[in-house]
Amino acid sequence: YLYRHDGDERILRESYEGMRDYVDYWTGVAEDGIVPDEYGKFGDWLAFENADGRRGLPHDLFNTAFVYQVVDTFAKVAATLGEDGDAETYRERADRMAEAFDREFFDAEAGVYGPGTQSSFSVPLFLGLVPDEHVDRVAANLAEKVRADGGKLRTGFMGTRPLIHTL
C-alpha cells in the first residue's frame, strides 16, 4: 500500500524476495489450487453468520480467496518492477487459483459461493474472483441475503471490508 500512495518502487524492490518466498510457500501448500482447511483455523472469525457451530467456515474458501489476493498482488508487483518472467508466472498461478476457486466453491446455477453467507458472496466479488458473466447474479444474491438478514451486517473480521466495498 505504501507504493500505491507514493509511487516509490524502493519498498517493492527491497521486499521482493521475501514476498516471492511468501507467495511460493502458499502456492506450494495449495492442493489443485485450493488452500486446505488445515492452513487456517479461523476463517471469517467473529462472524454473526453460521452461529450454529460453523462460524467462520468454510476455512478453505477463505484461505484460498485471500491467498489468491496475495498471488494476484505479487504478479502486479513483478510487472511494476519489470520482472516480466515472474509477472507471467504468478499471473498464471493466480488465474489457476481463481479457476480452482470457482470449481470448488461456486454453484453457477444458483449463483452462490460456499454456504451463501454475506461473507461467502462478498469476498469473491471484492477480490475479482467472480467470472464476469456471473457478477450481476452473485451481487443480486448478496443484496438479497443482506435484505433477508434484516439489512444488518452479519460478516466477521475477513468479510466486513469486502461487504462494505462490494455494496
PDB file of C-alpha atoms in Angstrom:
ATOM      1  CA  TYR A   1       0.000   0.000   0.000  1.00  0.00           C
ATOM      2  CA  LEU A   2       2.905   2.341   0.595  1.00  0.00           C
ATOM      3  CA  TYR A   3       3.841   2.113  -3.094  1.00  0.00           C
ATOM      4  CA  ARG A   4       0.252   2.879  -4.097  1.00  0.00           C
ATOM      5  CA  HIS A   5       0.348   6.093  -2.070  1.00  0.00           C
ATOM      6  CA  ASP A   6       3.711   7.500  -3.034  1.00  0.00           C
ATOM      7  CA  GLY A   7       4.771   5.603  -6.171  1.00  0.00           C
ATOM      8  CA  ASP A   8       8.225   4.861  -4.768  1.00  0.00           C
ATOM      9  CA  GLU A   9       9.264   1.417  -6.030  1.00  0.00           C
ATOM     10  CA  ARG A  10      12.073   1.037  -3.467  1.00  0.00           C
ATOM     11  CA  ILE A  11       9.815  -0.676  -0.928  1.00  0.00           C
ATOM     12  CA  LEU A  12       8.749  -3.169  -3.592  1.00  0.00           C
ATOM     13  CA  ARG A  13      12.349  -3.876  -4.600  1.00  0.00           C
ATOM     14  CA  GLU A  14      13.543  -4.199  -1.001  1.00  0.00           C
ATOM     15  CA  SER A  15      10.749  -6.637  -0.141  1.00  0.00           C
ATOM     16  CA  TYR A  16      10.593  -8.517  -3.444  1.00  0.00           C
ATOM     17  CA  GLU A  17      12.448 -11.706  -2.493  1.00  0.00           C
ATOM     18  CA  GLY A  18      10.575 -12.050   0.792  1.00  0.00           C
ATOM     19  CA  MET A  19       7.258 -11.509  -0.956  1.00  0.00           C
ATOM     20  CA  ARG A  20       8.132 -14.120  -3.551  1.00  0.00           C
ATOM     21  CA  ASP A  21       9.101 -16.636  -0.842  1.00  0.00           C
ATOM     22  CA  TYR A  22       5.808 -15.985   0.951  1.00  0.00           C
ATOM     23  CA  VAL A  23       3.763 -16.469  -2.230  1.00  0.00           C
ATOM     24  CA  ASP A  24       5.733 -19.597  -3.126  1.00  0.00           C
ATOM     25  CA  TYR A  25       5.007 -21.077   0.291  1.00  0.00           C
ATOM     26  CA  TRP A  26       1.246 -20.584  -0.030  1.00  0.00           C
ATOM     27  CA  THR A  27       1.014 -21.751  -3.619  1.00  0.00           C
ATOM     28  CA  GLY A  28       3.152 -24.738  -2.602  1.00  0.00           C
ATOM     29  CA  VAL A  29       0.705 -25.905   0.081  1.00  0.00           C
ATOM     30  CA  ALA A  30      -2.311 -25.463  -2.181  1.00  0.00           C
ATOM     31  CA  GLU A  31      -3.797 -28.687  -3.469  1.00  0.00           C
ATOM     32  CA  ASP A  32      -5.069 -28.278  -7.035  1.00  0.00           C
ATOM     33  CA  GLY A  33      -5.296 -24.540  -6.400  1.00  0.00           C
ATOM     34  CA  ILE A  34      -7.189 -24.814  -3.097  1.00  0.00           C
ATOM     35  CA  VAL A  35      -5.565 -23.959   0.251  1.00  0.00           C
ATOM     36  CA  PRO A  36      -6.850 -26.689   2.603  1.00  0.00           C
ATOM     37  CA  ASP A  37      -8.692 -26.138   5.893  1.00  0.00           C
ATOM     38  CA  GLU A  38      -5.648 -27.140   7.933  1.00  0.00           C
ATOM     39  CA  TYR A  39      -3.854 -23.910   6.951  1.00  0.00           C
ATOM     40  CA  GLY A  40      -6.391 -21.645   8.582  1.00  0.00           C
ATOM     41  CA  LYS A  41      -8.470 -22.322  11.631  1.00  0.00           C
ATOM     42  CA  PHE A  42     -10.316 -19.032  11.932  1.00  0.00           C
ATOM     43  CA  GLY A  43     -11.963 -18.383   8.551  1.00  0.00           C
ATOM     44  CA  ASP A  44     -14.243 -15.381   8.790  1.00  0.00           C
ATOM     45  CA  TRP A  45     -13.992 -15.376  12.558  1.00  0.00           C
ATOM     46  CA  LEU A  46     -16.204 -13.178  14.698  1.00  0.00           C
ATOM     47  CA  ALA A  47     -18.981 -13.538  12.111  1.00  0.00           C
ATOM     48  CA  PHE A  48     -22.605 -13.463  13.231  1.00  0.00           C
ATOM     49  CA  GLU A  49     -23.341 -15.926  10.424  1.00  0.00           C
ATOM     50  CA  ASN A  50     -23.249 -19.691  10.897  1.00  0.00           C
ATOM     51  CA  ALA A  51     -23.704 -19.326  14.648  1.00  0.00           C
ATOM     52  CA  ASP A  52     -24.732 -22.992  14.764  1.00  0.00           C
ATOM     53  CA  GLY A  53     -21.155 -24.188  15.241  1.00  0.00           C
ATOM     54  CA  ARG A  54     -19.988 -23.472  11.690  1.00  0.00           C
ATOM     55  CA  ARG A  55     -18.839 -19.898  12.390  1.00  0.00           C
ATOM     56  CA  GLY A  56     -16.039 -18.843  10.074  1.00  0.00           C
ATOM     57  CA  LEU A  57     -16.491 -21.814   7.774  1.00  0.00           C
ATOM     58  CA  PRO A  58     -15.557 -22.930   5.238  1.00  0.00           C
ATOM     59  CA  HIS A  59     -11.898 -22.291   6.022  1.00  0.00           C
ATOM     60  CA  ASP A  60     -10.685 -23.480   2.631  1.00  0.00           C
ATOM     61  CA  LEU A  61     -12.912 -20.945   0.849  1.00  0.00           C
ATOM     62  CA  PHE A  62     -11.466 -18.020   2.824  1.00  0.00           C
ATOM     63  CA  ASN A  63      -7.912 -19.436   2.777  1.00  0.00           C
ATOM     64  CA  THR A  64      -7.989 -19.780  -0.989  1.00  0.00           C
ATOM     65  CA  ALA A  65      -9.637 -16.424  -1.657  1.00  0.00           C
ATOM     66  CA  PHE A  66      -7.109 -14.445   0.332  1.00  0.00           C
ATOM     67  CA  VAL A  67      -4.106 -16.407  -0.946  1.00  0.00           C
ATOM     68  CA  TYR A  68      -5.408 -15.644  -4.453  1.00  0.00           C
ATOM     69  CA  GLN A  69      -5.326 -11.948  -3.493  1.00  0.00           C
ATOM     70  CA  VAL A  70      -1.681 -12.256  -2.398  1.00  0.00           C
ATOM     71  CA  VAL A  71      -0.644 -14.076  -5.600  1.00  0.00           C
ATOM     72  CA  ASP A  72      -2.552 -11.595  -7.773  1.00  0.00           C
ATOM     73  CA  THR A  73      -0.907  -8.676  -5.966  1.00  0.00           C
ATOM     74  CA  PHE A  74       2.542 -10.184  -6.317  1.00  0.00           C
ATOM     75  CA  ALA A  75       2.012 -10.663 -10.081  1.00  0.00           C
ATOM     76  CA  LYS A  76       1.232  -6.931 -10.270  1.00  0.00           C
ATOM     77  CA  VAL A  77       4.305  -6.067  -8.194  1.00  0.00           C
ATOM     78  CA  ALA A  78       6.504  -8.151 -10.506  1.00  0.00           C
ATOM     79  CA  ALA A  79       5.042  -6.390 -13.558  1.00  0.00           C
ATOM     80  CA  THR A  80       5.586  -2.973 -11.949  1.00  0.00           C
ATOM     81  CA  LEU A  81       9.254  -3.811 -11.349  1.00  0.00           C
ATOM     82  CA  GLY A  82       9.767  -5.120 -14.888  1.00  0.00           C
ATOM     83  CA  GLU A  83      10.219  -8.700 -13.666  1.00  0.00           C
ATOM     84  CA  ASP A  84       8.383  -9.998 -16.719  1.00  0.00           C
ATOM     85  CA  GLY A  85       9.104 -13.697 -16.168  1.00  0.00           C
ATOM     86  CA  ASP A  86       7.805 -13.567 -12.602  1.00  0.00           C
ATOM     87  CA  ALA A  87       4.854 -11.415 -13.634  1.00  0.00           C
ATOM     88  CA  GLU A  88       3.788 -14.067 -16.134  1.00  0.00           C
ATOM     89  CA  THR A  89       4.439 -16.993 -13.772  1.00  0.00           C
ATOM     90  CA  TYR A  90       2.472 -15.504 -10.891  1.00  0.00           C
ATOM     91  CA  ARG A  91      -0.311 -14.191 -13.115  1.00  0.00           C
ATOM     92  CA  GLU A  92      -0.765 -17.779 -14.369  1.00  0.00           C
ATOM     93  CA  ARG A  93      -0.762 -19.087 -10.783  1.00  0.00           C
ATOM     94  CA  ALA A  94      -3.373 -16.532  -9.747  1.00  0.00           C
ATOM     95  CA  ASP A  95      -5.530 -17.409 -12.757  1.00  0.00           C
ATOM     96  CA  ARG A  96      -5.306 -21.142 -11.996  1.00  0.00           C
ATOM     97  CA  MET A  97      -6.204 -20.490  -8.376  1.00  0.00           C
ATOM     98  CA  ALA A  98      -9.234 -18.406  -9.442  1.00  0.00           C
ATOM     99  CA  GLU A  99     -10.384 -21.221 -11.721  1.00  0.00           C
ATOM    100  CA  ALA A 100      -9.960 -23.775  -8.920  1.00  0.00           C
ATOM    101  CA  PHE A 101     -11.846 -21.492  -6.532  1.00  0.00           C
ATOM    102  CA  ASP A 102     -14.833 -21.334  -8.854  1.00  0.00           C
ATOM    103  CA  ARG A 103     -14.772 -25.078  -9.499  1.00  0.00           C
ATOM    104  CA  GLU A 104     -14.653 -25.865  -5.800  1.00  0.00           C
ATOM    105  CA  PHE A 105     -16.974 -23.268  -4.286  1.00  0.00           C
ATOM    106  CA  PHE A 106     -19.311 -21.802  -6.929  1.00  0.00           C
ATOM    107  CA  ASP A 107     -22.745 -23.142  -7.778  1.00  0.00           C
ATOM    108  CA  ALA A 108     -23.249 -21.377 -11.102  1.00  0.00           C
ATOM    109  CA  GLU A 109     -26.864 -22.499 -11.394  1.00  0.00           C
ATOM    110  CA  ALA A 110     -27.792 -20.862  -8.077  1.00  0.00           C
ATOM    111  CA  GLY A 111     -25.218 -18.042  -8.257  1.00  0.00           C
ATOM    112  CA  VAL A 112     -23.934 -18.938  -4.791  1.00  0.00           C
ATOM    113  CA  TYR A 113     -20.452 -19.346  -3.332  1.00  0.00           C
ATOM    114  CA  GLY A 114     -19.993 -21.801  -0.485  1.00  0.00           C
ATOM    115  CA  PRO A 115     -22.679 -21.633   2.201  1.00  0.00           C
ATOM    116  CA  GLY A 116     -24.314 -18.493   0.774  1.00  0.00           C
ATOM    117  CA  THR A 117     -23.375 -16.187   3.642  1.00  0.00           C
ATOM    118  CA  GLN A 118     -22.770 -12.472   3.290  1.00  0.00           C
ATOM    119  CA  SER A 119     -19.045 -13.183   3.519  1.00  0.00           C
ATOM    120  CA  SER A 120     -19.042 -16.015   1.001  1.00  0.00           C
ATOM    121  CA  PHE A 121     -20.749 -13.713  -1.515  1.00  0.00           C
ATOM    122  CA  SER A 122     -18.823 -10.504  -0.804  1.00  0.00           C
ATOM    123  CA  VAL A 123     -15.256 -11.849  -0.592  1.00  0.00           C
ATOM    124  CA  PRO A 124     -15.219 -13.327  -4.142  1.00  0.00           C
ATOM    125  CA  LEU A 125     -16.910 -10.211  -5.522  1.00  0.00           C
ATOM    126  CA  PHE A 126     -14.453  -7.873  -3.792  1.00  0.00           C
ATOM    127  CA  LEU A 127     -11.377  -9.842  -4.866  1.00  0.00           C
ATOM    128  CA  GLY A 128     -12.449 -10.172  -8.503  1.00  0.00           C
ATOM    129  CA  LEU A 129     -12.899 -13.941  -8.323  1.00  0.00           C
ATOM    130  CA  VAL A 130     -16.405 -13.979  -9.773  1.00  0.00           C
ATOM    131  CA  PRO A 131     -16.406 -14.580 -13.543  1.00  0.00           C
ATOM    132  CA  ASP A 132     -17.735 -11.520 -15.404  1.00  0.00           C
ATOM    133  CA  GLU A 133     -20.809 -13.335 -16.668  1.00  0.00           C
ATOM    134  CA  HIS A 134     -21.883 -14.146 -13.088  1.00  0.00           C
ATOM    135  CA  VAL A 135     -21.094 -10.865 -11.290  1.00  0.00           C
ATOM    136  CA  ASP A 136     -24.603  -9.394 -11.561  1.00  0.00           C
ATOM    137  CA  ARG A 137     -26.273 -12.550 -10.276  1.00  0.00           C
ATOM    138  CA  VAL A 138     -23.860 -13.020  -7.375  1.00  0.00           C
ATOM    139  CA  ALA A 139     -24.214  -9.327  -6.440  1.00  0.00           C
ATOM    140  CA  ALA A 140     -28.024  -9.618  -6.570  1.00  0.00           C
ATOM    141  CA  ASN A 141     -27.846 -12.703  -4.342  1.00  0.00           C
ATOM    142  CA  LEU A 142     -25.642 -10.815  -1.879  1.00  0.00           C
ATOM    143  CA  ALA A 143     -28.125  -7.920  -1.790  1.00  0.00           C
ATOM    144  CA  GLU A 144     -30.968 -10.372  -1.219  1.00  0.00           C
ATOM    145  CA  LYS A 145     -29.008 -12.071   1.577  1.00  0.00           C
ATOM    146  CA  VAL A 146     -28.450  -8.723   3.302  1.00  0.00           C
ATOM    147  CA  ARG A 147     -32.175  -7.939   2.988  1.00  0.00           C
ATOM    148  CA  ALA A 148     -33.056 -11.405   4.368  1.00  0.00           C
ATOM    149  CA  ASP A 149     -30.741 -10.689   7.305  1.00  0.00           C
ATOM    150  CA  GLY A 150     -32.778  -7.610   8.176  1.00  0.00           C
ATOM    151  CA  GLY A 151     -30.380  -5.239   6.467  1.00  0.00           C
ATOM    152  CA  LYS A 152     -27.759  -5.994   9.089  1.00  0.00           C
ATOM    153  CA  LEU A 153     -24.109  -6.762   8.644  1.00  0.00           C
ATOM    154  CA  ARG A 154     -23.527 -10.438   9.556  1.00  0.00           C
ATOM    155  CA  THR A 155     -19.918 -10.761   8.417  1.00  0.00           C
ATOM    156  CA  GLY A 156     -16.859 -11.278  10.553  1.00  0.00           C
ATOM    157  CA  PHE A 157     -13.337  -9.966  10.518  1.00  0.00           C
ATOM    158  CA  MET A 158     -12.484 -11.115   6.985  1.00  0.00           C
ATOM    159  CA  GLY A 159     -15.824 -10.404   5.326  1.00  0.00           C
ATOM    160  CA  THR A 160     -16.645  -6.928   6.616  1.00  0.00           C
ATOM    161  CA  ARG A 161     -14.345  -4.850   4.402  1.00  0.00           C
ATOM    162  CA  PRO A 162     -15.338  -6.810   1.266  1.00  0.00           C
ATOM    163  CA  LEU A 163     -19.019  -6.432   2.144  1.00  0.00           C
ATOM    164  CA  ILE A 164     -18.801  -2.684   2.682  1.00  0.00           C
ATOM    165  CA  HIS A 165     -16.845  -2.116  -0.527  1.00  0.00           C
ATOM    166  CA  THR A 166     -18.979  -4.501  -2.554  1.00  0.00           C
ATOM    167  CA  LEU A 167     -22.306  -2.959  -1.547  1.00  0.00           C
TER     168      LEU A 167
END
